[in-house]
């Protein structure tokens, strides 16, 4: 048979899925390697999706999504970020991952460079490679609390650099960008005429610090604005399987956006859109409950790690802890997590799934049952 394209054939394995699928096939395993919200969906959200099917509203919607949902996303963004966003700038997408692909498709030509965090979510590199662009990893060092430094980024910018990817709250780190740093990163992009893609999947979950969107510091004049904001309801409302999110774009791109949307997905499924509308406009008990659960799990997990002398980054957001297991991983954390699963029945995502700086670290998902989380972490070897 003919060969696949070279940029697909040499794709590295997704190490998160690798360890998680091994855990799923291990009887009795405690799975702490994947971030899957575990609460039942609110009934009004389910009923909104089912009502759409009952009335046979299963035809195409506008490319950008049903108007009421676009306005609901815009209203939430205005309320939570203090940024005036018109409905015409909101595009409903098949989850944040499709939103990232959408944005990169608009911004990257073959050979262009895109700055992505190291450690950072794996699909930042994977998606850009699919578009024949060149991912360039900017370092997030432990000694700087895994925060980006302007000077490190500036040293990597070349004439081929077109896009800067930011992710706050961070997956895998749980780190949150402060307002002053975020403003500085937007200023950096402005100085070098770069686009920004801001992945804000976990914007609803920060602890004792605010979420600051780069869009807050962006211009609102066509030709000056440069921030694309990727949002999802997968984490905020547990709608992972409904594949629903939004991409908020700079002004003045409506015609181009519609054309690209048509070529990628045409439109998102109607039942998912109506379920999302119900989630955004209905009672917010789910979000409050999830926030409290993730925070309590973070505190419980932190206590276990502290008791064992295992260093970790104190998570300010998302629902992950980033822990240093270099005392046992022997310089190959990818192999170590497989061995630990086999020996102890617990799975963690290896830090190398997120970049080279992740060697010796693991990502711990905090979204499941607290008893399993504490039990699983209790099986880690102490550092003392």
mmCIF file of C-alpha atoms in Angstrom:
data_model
loop_
_atom_site.group_PDB
_atom_site.id
_atom_site.type_symbol
_atom_site.label_atom_id
_atom_site.label_comp_id
_atom_site.label_asym_id
_atom_site.label_seq_id
_atom_site.Cartn_x
_atom_site.Cartn_y
_atom_site.Cartn_z
ATOM 1 C CA UNK A 1 0.000 0.000 0.000
ATOM 2 C CA UNK A 2 1.165 3.620 -0.437
ATOM 3 C CA UNK A 3 3.103 5.181 2.427
ATOM 4 C CA UNK A 4 1.583 7.672 4.816
ATOM 5 C CA UNK A 5 2.814 11.255 4.758
ATOM 6 C CA UNK A 6 6.179 11.649 6.471
ATOM 7 C CA UNK A 7 4.891 14.137 9.038
ATOM 8 C CA UNK A 8 2.383 11.510 10.216
ATOM 9 C CA UNK A 9 4.626 8.467 9.996
ATOM 10 C CA UNK A 10 7.162 9.838 12.484
ATOM 11 C CA UNK A 11 4.602 10.986 15.058
ATOM 12 C CA UNK A 12 5.789 10.083 18.574
ATOM 13 C CA UNK A 13 3.538 7.975 20.768
ATOM 14 C CA UNK A 14 1.139 9.776 23.083
ATOM 15 C CA UNK A 15 2.622 8.749 26.417
ATOM 16 C CA UNK A 16 -0.505 9.757 28.361
ATOM 17 C CA UNK A 17 -2.673 7.369 26.382
ATOM 18 C CA UNK A 18 0.054 4.733 26.455
ATOM 19 C CA UNK A 19 0.104 4.474 30.247
ATOM 20 C CA UNK A 20 -3.650 5.049 30.672
ATOM 21 C CA UNK A 21 -4.621 2.272 28.277
ATOM 22 C CA UNK A 22 -2.225 -0.030 30.101
ATOM 23 C CA UNK A 23 -3.926 0.945 33.368
ATOM 24 C CA UNK A 24 -7.404 0.364 31.963
ATOM 25 C CA UNK A 25 -6.368 -3.180 31.096
ATOM 26 C CA UNK A 26 -4.911 -3.765 34.596
ATOM 27 C CA UNK A 27 -7.545 -5.218 36.965
ATOM 28 C CA UNK A 28 -8.074 -3.021 40.020
ATOM 29 C CA UNK A 29 -5.690 -0.293 38.890
ATOM 30 C CA UNK A 30 -5.964 3.213 40.356
ATOM 31 C CA UNK A 31 -5.894 5.487 37.311
ATOM 32 C CA UNK A 32 -4.337 8.870 38.093
ATOM 33 C CA UNK A 33 -2.882 9.407 34.617
ATOM 34 C CA UNK A 34 -5.808 11.068 32.841
ATOM 35 C CA UNK A 35 -7.977 14.081 33.616
ATOM 36 C CA UNK A 36 -11.579 12.908 33.320
ATOM 37 C CA UNK A 37 -14.192 14.678 35.500
ATOM 38 C CA UNK A 38 -16.167 12.069 37.421
ATOM 39 C CA UNK A 39 -19.401 13.806 38.416
ATOM 40 C CA UNK A 40 -22.761 12.975 36.861
ATOM 41 C CA UNK A 41 -23.943 15.662 34.464
ATOM 42 C CA UNK A 42 -26.696 17.992 35.676
ATOM 43 C CA UNK A 43 -30.096 16.784 34.563
ATOM 44 C CA UNK A 44 -31.029 20.057 32.839
ATOM 45 C CA UNK A 45 -27.973 19.720 30.578
ATOM 46 C CA UNK A 46 -28.862 16.170 29.572
ATOM 47 C CA UNK A 47 -32.489 17.110 28.979
ATOM 48 C CA UNK A 48 -31.530 20.005 26.707
ATOM 49 C CA UNK A 49 -29.546 17.672 24.456
ATOM 50 C CA UNK A 50 -32.318 15.068 24.432
ATOM 51 C CA UNK A 51 -34.983 17.702 23.700
ATOM 52 C CA UNK A 52 -33.022 18.745 20.615
ATOM 53 C CA UNK A 53 -33.232 15.162 19.341
ATOM 54 C CA UNK A 54 -36.897 14.834 20.330
ATOM 55 C CA UNK A 55 -37.865 17.809 18.184
ATOM 56 C CA UNK A 56 -35.668 16.467 15.364
ATOM 57 C CA UNK A 57 -33.488 19.554 15.296
ATOM 58 C CA UNK A 58 -30.711 17.613 13.634
ATOM 59 C CA UNK A 59 -29.952 19.705 10.535
ATOM 60 C CA UNK A 60 -26.949 21.900 9.899
ATOM 61 C CA UNK A 61 -26.509 24.915 12.127
ATOM 62 C CA UNK A 62 -24.618 28.055 11.058
ATOM 63 C CA UNK A 63 -20.892 27.381 10.736
ATOM 64 C CA UNK A 64 -20.140 29.458 13.820
ATOM 65 C CA UNK A 65 -22.834 27.813 15.960
ATOM 66 C CA UNK A 66 -26.352 28.654 17.077
ATOM 67 C CA UNK A 67 -26.610 32.378 17.922
ATOM 68 C CA UNK A 68 -27.821 31.844 21.498
ATOM 69 C CA UNK A 69 -24.816 29.661 22.334
ATOM 70 C CA UNK A 70 -22.366 32.114 20.786
ATOM 71 C CA UNK A 71 -23.869 34.863 22.925
ATOM 72 C CA UNK A 72 -23.704 32.653 26.031
ATOM 73 C CA UNK A 73 -19.981 32.046 25.475
ATOM 74 C CA UNK A 74 -19.432 35.767 24.854
ATOM 75 C CA UNK A 75 -21.373 36.686 28.000
ATOM 76 C CA UNK A 76 -19.354 34.270 30.136
ATOM 77 C CA UNK A 77 -16.104 35.620 28.716
ATOM 78 C CA UNK A 78 -17.154 39.205 29.383
ATOM 79 C CA UNK A 79 -18.213 38.382 32.936
ATOM 80 C CA UNK A 80 -15.169 36.332 33.893
ATOM 81 C CA UNK A 81 -12.463 38.321 32.115
ATOM 82 C CA UNK A 82 -13.743 41.878 31.905
ATOM 83 C CA UNK A 83 -13.223 41.857 28.133
ATOM 84 C CA UNK A 84 -15.860 43.194 25.754
ATOM 85 C CA UNK A 85 -16.369 40.446 23.198
ATOM 86 C CA UNK A 86 -19.080 40.566 20.561
ATOM 87 C CA UNK A 87 -20.927 37.437 19.494
ATOM 88 C CA UNK A 88 -19.476 37.731 15.994
ATOM 89 C CA UNK A 89 -16.038 36.850 17.393
ATOM 90 C CA UNK A 90 -17.176 33.550 18.953
ATOM 91 C CA UNK A 91 -16.975 30.273 17.017
ATOM 92 C CA UNK A 92 -18.439 27.106 18.498
ATOM 93 C CA UNK A 93 -16.008 24.214 18.011
ATOM 94 C CA UNK A 94 -15.736 20.476 18.675
ATOM 95 C CA UNK A 95 -13.884 20.943 21.945
ATOM 96 C CA UNK A 96 -10.687 22.831 22.694
ATOM 97 C CA UNK A 97 -8.536 20.496 20.622
ATOM 98 C CA UNK A 98 -10.485 21.304 17.473
ATOM 99 C CA UNK A 99 -10.321 24.969 18.437
ATOM 100 C CA UNK A 100 -6.525 24.767 18.618
ATOM 101 C CA UNK A 101 -6.407 23.089 15.211
ATOM 102 C CA UNK A 102 -8.757 25.750 13.852
ATOM 103 C CA UNK A 103 -6.562 28.593 15.125
ATOM 104 C CA UNK A 104 -3.316 27.022 13.946
ATOM 105 C CA UNK A 105 -4.848 26.389 10.508
ATOM 106 C CA UNK A 106 -5.557 30.105 10.234
ATOM 107 C CA UNK A 107 -2.149 31.271 11.411
ATOM 108 C CA UNK A 108 0.552 28.827 10.298
ATOM 109 C CA UNK A 109 2.056 28.235 6.873
ATOM 110 C CA UNK A 110 4.473 25.372 6.135
ATOM 111 C CA UNK A 111 7.832 26.083 7.760
ATOM 112 C CA UNK A 112 6.497 28.687 10.186
ATOM 113 C CA UNK A 113 7.621 28.372 13.794
ATOM 114 C CA UNK A 114 5.287 28.221 16.775
ATOM 115 C CA UNK A 115 6.500 28.677 20.346
ATOM 116 C CA UNK A 116 5.047 26.060 22.726
ATOM 117 C CA UNK A 117 5.723 25.444 26.432
ATOM 118 C CA UNK A 118 8.082 22.755 27.722
ATOM 119 C CA UNK A 119 6.513 21.131 29.723
ATOM 120 C CA UNK A 120 3.285 21.634 27.815
ATOM 121 C CA UNK A 121 0.299 19.710 26.514
ATOM 122 C CA UNK A 122 1.428 17.224 23.816
ATOM 123 C CA UNK A 123 -1.032 18.233 21.092
ATOM 124 C CA UNK A 124 0.478 21.715 20.820
ATOM 125 C CA UNK A 125 3.385 20.059 18.999
ATOM 126 C CA UNK A 126 1.317 17.347 17.318
ATOM 127 C CA UNK A 127 -1.210 19.724 15.770
ATOM 128 C CA UNK A 128 1.384 22.164 14.486
ATOM 129 C CA UNK A 129 3.324 19.307 12.871
ATOM 130 C CA UNK A 130 0.156 18.188 11.078
ATOM 131 C CA UNK A 131 0.102 21.642 9.504
ATOM 132 C CA UNK A 132 3.766 21.366 8.425
ATOM 133 C CA UNK A 133 4.804 24.028 10.926
ATOM 134 C CA UNK A 134 7.789 23.779 13.288
ATOM 135 C CA UNK A 135 7.120 23.611 17.046
ATOM 136 C CA UNK A 136 9.823 25.352 19.087
ATOM 137 C CA UNK A 137 9.683 24.623 22.817
ATOM 138 C CA UNK A 138 10.273 27.441 25.279
ATOM 139 C CA UNK A 139 11.522 26.330 28.717
ATOM 140 C CA UNK A 140 9.580 26.365 31.967
ATOM 141 C CA UNK A 141 12.178 25.619 34.618
ATOM 142 C CA UNK A 142 11.609 24.225 38.137
ATOM 143 C CA UNK A 143 13.837 26.917 39.626
ATOM 144 C CA UNK A 144 11.447 29.560 38.256
ATOM 145 C CA UNK A 145 8.309 27.743 39.440
ATOM 146 C CA UNK A 146 7.688 26.610 35.863
ATOM 147 C CA UNK A 147 6.777 30.154 34.797
ATOM 148 C CA UNK A 148 7.902 31.460 31.376
ATOM 149 C CA UNK A 149 10.591 34.106 31.282
ATOM 150 C CA UNK A 150 10.457 36.874 28.693
ATOM 151 C CA UNK A 151 14.204 36.614 28.014
ATOM 152 C CA UNK A 152 13.990 32.877 27.303
ATOM 153 C CA UNK A 153 11.182 33.420 24.825
ATOM 154 C CA UNK A 154 12.861 36.383 23.164
ATOM 155 C CA UNK A 155 16.009 34.353 22.537
ATOM 156 C CA UNK A 156 14.000 31.794 20.528
ATOM 157 C CA UNK A 157 12.211 34.231 18.212
ATOM 158 C CA UNK A 158 13.354 34.168 14.590
ATOM 159 C CA UNK A 159 11.970 35.659 11.357
ATOM 160 C CA UNK A 160 10.017 32.389 10.962
ATOM 161 C CA UNK A 161 8.258 32.688 14.342
ATOM 162 C CA UNK A 162 4.559 33.401 13.883
ATOM 163 C CA UNK A 163 2.670 32.167 16.980
ATOM 164 C CA UNK A 164 3.125 32.041 20.749
ATOM 165 C CA UNK A 165 1.061 29.445 22.634
ATOM 166 C CA UNK A 166 0.145 30.217 26.252
ATOM 167 C CA UNK A 167 -1.645 27.841 28.611
ATOM 168 C CA UNK A 168 -2.983 29.060 31.951
ATOM 169 C CA UNK A 169 -4.014 27.345 34.128
ATOM 170 C CA UNK A 170 -1.492 24.862 32.836
ATOM 171 C CA UNK A 171 -1.917 21.250 31.914
ATOM 172 C CA UNK A 172 0.228 19.485 33.182
ATOM 173 C CA UNK A 173 1.613 21.897 35.770
ATOM 174 C CA UNK A 174 -1.312 23.500 37.535
ATOM 175 C CA UNK A 175 0.640 26.764 37.218
ATOM 176 C CA UNK A 176 -1.240 30.037 36.669
ATOM 177 C CA UNK A 177 0.131 33.131 34.909
ATOM 178 C CA UNK A 178 -0.177 36.318 36.941
ATOM 179 C CA UNK A 179 -1.447 39.581 35.508
ATOM 180 C CA UNK A 180 1.923 41.338 35.229
ATOM 181 C CA UNK A 181 3.564 38.396 33.466
ATOM 182 C CA UNK A 182 0.590 37.960 31.151
ATOM 183 C CA UNK A 183 0.740 41.616 30.155
ATOM 184 C CA UNK A 184 4.476 41.224 29.513
ATOM 185 C CA UNK A 185 3.880 38.209 27.273
ATOM 186 C CA UNK A 186 1.285 40.108 25.227
ATOM 187 C CA UNK A 187 3.712 43.030 24.931
ATOM 188 C CA UNK A 188 6.395 40.586 23.739
ATOM 189 C CA UNK A 189 4.053 39.273 21.046
ATOM 190 C CA UNK A 190 3.209 42.829 20.005
ATOM 191 C CA UNK A 191 6.889 43.828 19.741
ATOM 192 C CA UNK A 192 7.645 40.860 17.500
ATOM 193 C CA UNK A 193 4.308 40.901 15.652
ATOM 194 C CA UNK A 194 3.305 37.410 16.785
ATOM 195 C CA UNK A 195 -0.131 35.861 17.134
ATOM 196 C CA UNK A 196 -1.073 34.402 20.525
ATOM 197 C CA UNK A 197 -3.127 31.249 20.989
ATOM 198 C CA UNK A 198 -4.267 31.129 24.601
ATOM 199 C CA UNK A 199 -5.427 27.714 25.821
ATOM 200 C CA UNK A 200 -7.767 28.404 28.747
ATOM 201 C CA UNK A 201 -9.390 24.983 29.197
ATOM 202 C CA UNK A 202 -9.160 25.176 32.996
ATOM 203 C CA UNK A 203 -10.124 28.835 33.447
ATOM 204 C CA UNK A 204 -12.924 27.929 35.890
ATOM 205 C CA UNK A 205 -10.521 26.259 38.324
ATOM 206 C CA UNK A 206 -8.026 28.510 40.080
ATOM 207 C CA UNK A 207 -7.291 28.516 43.816
ATOM 208 C CA UNK A 208 -6.627 31.786 45.695
ATOM 209 C CA UNK A 209 -5.379 33.485 42.512
ATOM 210 C CA UNK A 210 -7.366 34.992 39.634
ATOM 211 C CA UNK A 211 -7.428 33.657 36.107
ATOM 212 C CA UNK A 212 -6.048 36.372 33.816
ATOM 213 C CA UNK A 213 -6.749 35.984 30.115
ATOM 214 C CA UNK A 214 -4.226 37.496 27.666
ATOM 215 C CA UNK A 215 -7.249 38.920 25.838
ATOM 216 C CA UNK A 216 -7.523 41.438 28.672
ATOM 217 C CA UNK A 217 -4.400 43.164 27.327
ATOM 218 C CA UNK A 218 -5.184 42.775 23.635
ATOM 219 C CA UNK A 219 -6.231 45.560 21.286
ATOM 220 C CA UNK A 220 -9.739 45.682 19.855
ATOM 221 C CA UNK A 221 -8.912 47.347 16.529
ATOM 222 C CA UNK A 222 -8.677 45.113 13.424
ATOM 223 C CA UNK A 223 -5.031 44.728 12.513
ATOM 224 C CA UNK A 224 -3.864 45.238 16.118
ATOM 225 C CA UNK A 225 -5.567 42.453 18.070
ATOM 226 C CA UNK A 226 -3.611 39.196 18.094
ATOM 227 C CA UNK A 227 -5.104 36.843 20.714
ATOM 228 C CA UNK A 228 -7.124 33.716 19.917
ATOM 229 C CA UNK A 229 -8.679 32.220 23.050
ATOM 230 C CA UNK A 230 -9.526 28.510 23.159
ATOM 231 C CA UNK A 231 -12.266 27.501 25.617
ATOM 232 C CA UNK A 232 -13.997 24.224 26.377
ATOM 233 C CA UNK A 233 -16.901 22.946 28.444
ATOM 234 C CA UNK A 234 -15.233 19.534 28.779
ATOM 235 C CA UNK A 235 -13.551 20.448 32.051
ATOM 236 C CA UNK A 236 -15.826 23.205 33.364
ATOM 237 C CA UNK A 237 -19.015 21.139 33.110
ATOM 238 C CA UNK A 238 -17.696 17.597 32.559
ATOM 239 C CA UNK A 239 -18.914 17.494 28.935
ATOM 240 C CA UNK A 240 -15.846 15.648 27.625
ATOM 241 C CA UNK A 241 -17.771 13.305 25.322
ATOM 242 C CA UNK A 242 -20.040 15.990 23.852
ATOM 243 C CA UNK A 243 -17.010 17.718 22.294
ATOM 244 C CA UNK A 244 -18.045 21.333 22.711
ATOM 245 C CA UNK A 245 -16.056 24.523 23.173
ATOM 246 C CA UNK A 246 -15.443 27.920 21.632
ATOM 247 C CA UNK A 247 -12.692 29.826 19.883
ATOM 248 C CA UNK A 248 -12.778 33.570 20.514
ATOM 249 C CA UNK A 249 -11.041 35.378 17.690
ATOM 250 C CA UNK A 250 -9.717 38.881 17.055
ATOM 251 C CA UNK A 251 -12.184 41.188 15.287
ATOM 252 C CA UNK A 252 -12.368 41.520 11.518
ATOM 253 C CA UNK A 253 -11.931 37.860 10.543
ATOM 254 C CA UNK A 254 -15.558 36.785 9.973
ATOM 255 C CA UNK A 255 -15.343 35.864 6.269
ATOM 256 C CA UNK A 256 -12.111 33.934 6.613
ATOM 257 C CA UNK A 257 -13.295 32.231 9.801
ATOM 258 C CA UNK A 258 -16.464 30.927 8.172
ATOM 259 C CA UNK A 259 -14.531 29.501 5.234
ATOM 260 C CA UNK A 260 -12.018 27.698 7.420
ATOM 261 C CA UNK A 261 -14.747 26.433 9.759
ATOM 262 C CA UNK A 262 -16.615 24.967 6.790
ATOM 263 C CA UNK A 263 -13.524 23.098 5.631
ATOM 264 C CA UNK A 264 -12.672 21.657 9.065
ATOM 265 C CA UNK A 265 -15.972 20.662 10.677
ATOM 266 C CA UNK A 266 -18.824 22.530 8.913
ATOM 267 C CA UNK A 267 -20.671 22.857 12.234
ATOM 268 C CA UNK A 268 -20.857 21.203 15.645
ATOM 269 C CA UNK A 269 -23.634 18.673 16.347
ATOM 270 C CA UNK A 270 -26.913 20.325 17.374
ATOM 271 C CA UNK A 271 -27.575 18.277 20.560
ATOM 272 C CA UNK A 272 -24.136 19.177 21.914
ATOM 273 C CA UNK A 273 -24.780 22.857 21.236
ATOM 274 C CA UNK A 274 -28.113 22.878 23.068
ATOM 275 C CA UNK A 275 -26.655 20.943 25.994
ATOM 276 C CA UNK A 276 -23.830 23.503 26.148
ATOM 277 C CA UNK A 277 -26.324 26.362 26.098
ATOM 278 C CA UNK A 278 -28.139 24.829 29.061
ATOM 279 C CA UNK A 279 -24.850 24.379 30.916
ATOM 280 C CA UNK A 280 -23.779 27.993 30.412
ATOM 281 C CA UNK A 281 -27.121 29.629 31.152
ATOM 282 C CA UNK A 282 -28.552 27.286 33.805
ATOM 283 C CA UNK A 283 -27.655 26.616 37.458
ATOM 284 C CA UNK A 284 -23.909 26.597 38.127
ATOM 285 C CA UNK A 285 -23.939 24.084 41.002
ATOM 286 C CA UNK A 286 -21.824 21.618 39.011
ATOM 287 C CA UNK A 287 -18.968 24.116 38.657
ATOM 288 C CA UNK A 288 -19.036 25.064 42.345
ATOM 289 C CA UNK A 289 -19.067 21.419 43.415
ATOM 290 C CA UNK A 290 -16.251 20.478 41.044
ATOM 291 C CA UNK A 291 -14.128 23.430 42.162
ATOM 292 C CA UNK A 292 -14.472 22.466 45.810
ATOM 293 C CA UNK A 293 -13.733 18.798 45.049
ATOM 294 C CA UNK A 294 -10.581 19.527 43.039
ATOM 295 C CA UNK A 295 -9.286 21.952 45.645
ATOM 296 C CA UNK A 296 -9.850 19.464 48.484
ATOM 297 C CA UNK A 297 -8.183 16.716 46.439
ATOM 298 C CA UNK A 298 -5.227 18.996 45.751
ATOM 299 C CA UNK A 299 -4.814 19.630 49.473
ATOM 300 C CA UNK A 300 -5.143 15.931 50.348
ATOM 301 C CA UNK A 301 -2.640 14.903 47.680
ATOM 302 C CA UNK A 302 -0.217 17.640 48.725
ATOM 303 C CA UNK A 303 -0.306 16.364 52.298
ATOM 304 C CA UNK A 304 0.607 12.831 51.181
ATOM 305 C CA UNK A 305 3.489 14.050 49.036
ATOM 306 C CA UNK A 306 4.783 16.268 51.835
ATOM 307 C CA UNK A 307 4.692 13.345 54.267
ATOM 308 C CA UNK A 308 6.871 11.366 51.885
ATOM 309 C CA UNK A 309 9.309 14.213 51.209
ATOM 310 C CA UNK A 310 8.427 14.264 47.498
ATOM 311 C CA UNK A 311 8.842 17.740 45.947
ATOM 312 C CA UNK A 312 5.918 19.064 43.924
ATOM 313 C CA UNK A 313 4.647 22.270 42.367
ATOM 314 C CA UNK A 314 1.879 23.729 44.501
ATOM 315 C CA UNK A 315 -0.988 23.856 42.017
ATOM 316 C CA UNK A 316 -2.770 27.203 41.701
ATOM 317 C CA UNK A 317 -5.167 25.951 39.045
ATOM 318 C CA UNK A 318 -6.490 23.104 36.886
ATOM 319 C CA UNK A 319 -6.793 19.659 38.523
ATOM 320 C CA UNK A 320 -3.276 18.248 38.397
ATOM 321 C CA UNK A 321 -0.238 18.048 40.644
ATOM 322 C CA UNK A 322 3.259 18.002 39.167
ATOM 323 C CA UNK A 323 5.577 15.901 41.345
ATOM 324 C CA UNK A 324 9.290 15.101 41.268
ATOM 325 C CA UNK A 325 9.999 11.347 41.397
ATOM 326 C CA UNK A 326 13.564 11.569 40.148
ATOM 327 C CA UNK A 327 14.727 9.773 43.309
ATOM 328 C CA UNK A 328 13.223 6.548 41.929
ATOM 329 C CA UNK A 329 12.737 7.050 38.183
ATOM 330 C CA UNK A 330 16.392 6.524 37.272
ATOM 331 C CA UNK A 331 16.452 9.073 34.443
ATOM 332 C CA UNK A 332 13.693 7.308 32.484
ATOM 333 C CA UNK A 333 10.341 8.296 33.932
ATOM 334 C CA UNK A 334 8.432 6.857 30.975
ATOM 335 C CA UNK A 335 9.711 3.363 31.763
ATOM 336 C CA UNK A 336 9.342 3.916 35.485
ATOM 337 C CA UNK A 337 5.591 4.686 35.324
ATOM 338 C CA UNK A 338 5.026 1.442 33.427
ATOM 339 C CA UNK A 339 6.983 -0.513 36.030
ATOM 340 C CA UNK A 340 5.211 1.267 38.877
ATOM 341 C CA UNK A 341 1.834 0.375 37.367
ATOM 342 C CA UNK A 342 2.867 -3.269 37.078
ATOM 343 C CA UNK A 343 4.280 -3.406 40.616
ATOM 344 C CA UNK A 344 1.876 -1.150 42.497
ATOM 345 C CA UNK A 345 -1.289 -0.936 40.397
ATOM 346 C CA UNK A 346 -1.249 2.884 40.070
ATOM 347 C CA UNK A 347 -0.822 4.930 36.888
ATOM 348 C CA UNK A 348 0.604 8.438 36.536
ATOM 349 C CA UNK A 349 1.335 10.385 33.356
ATOM 350 C CA UNK A 350 5.109 10.557 32.798
ATOM 351 C CA UNK A 351 6.524 14.071 32.669
ATOM 352 C CA UNK A 352 8.248 13.333 29.364
ATOM 353 C CA UNK A 353 4.796 13.196 27.740
ATOM 354 C CA UNK A 354 4.899 16.981 28.050
ATOM 355 C CA UNK A 355 8.476 17.745 27.003
ATOM 356 C CA UNK A 356 12.101 17.136 27.881
ATOM 357 C CA UNK A 357 11.997 19.237 31.063
ATOM 358 C CA UNK A 358 9.426 16.754 32.366
ATOM 359 C CA UNK A 359 12.053 14.042 32.810
ATOM 360 C CA UNK A 360 11.894 12.830 36.397
ATOM 361 C CA UNK A 361 8.422 14.289 36.991
ATOM 362 C CA UNK A 362 4.885 12.884 36.920
ATOM 363 C CA UNK A 363 1.470 14.473 36.424
ATOM 364 C CA UNK A 364 -1.128 13.382 38.980
ATOM 365 C CA UNK A 365 -4.805 13.809 38.059
ATOM 366 C CA UNK A 366 -6.862 15.116 40.988
ATOM 367 C CA UNK A 367 -10.355 14.758 39.571
ATOM 368 C CA UNK A 368 -11.366 11.294 40.820
ATOM 369 C CA UNK A 369 -12.361 9.890 44.180
ATOM 370 C CA UNK A 370 -10.273 11.165 47.101
ATOM 371 C CA UNK A 371 -9.916 7.725 48.677
ATOM 372 C CA UNK A 372 -8.336 6.322 45.513
ATOM 373 C CA UNK A 373 -6.127 9.387 45.085
ATOM 374 C CA UNK A 374 -4.739 9.165 48.616
ATOM 375 C CA UNK A 375 -4.344 5.375 48.374
ATOM 376 C CA UNK A 376 -2.526 5.621 45.047
ATOM 377 C CA UNK A 377 -0.132 8.314 46.231
ATOM 378 C CA UNK A 378 0.454 6.387 49.423
ATOM 379 C CA UNK A 379 2.117 3.662 47.357
ATOM 380 C CA UNK A 380 4.840 6.028 46.104
ATOM 381 C CA UNK A 381 8.298 5.389 47.578
ATOM 382 C CA UNK A 382 9.305 8.044 50.087
ATOM 383 C CA UNK A 383 12.194 10.346 49.278
ATOM 384 C CA UNK A 384 13.370 10.519 52.876
#
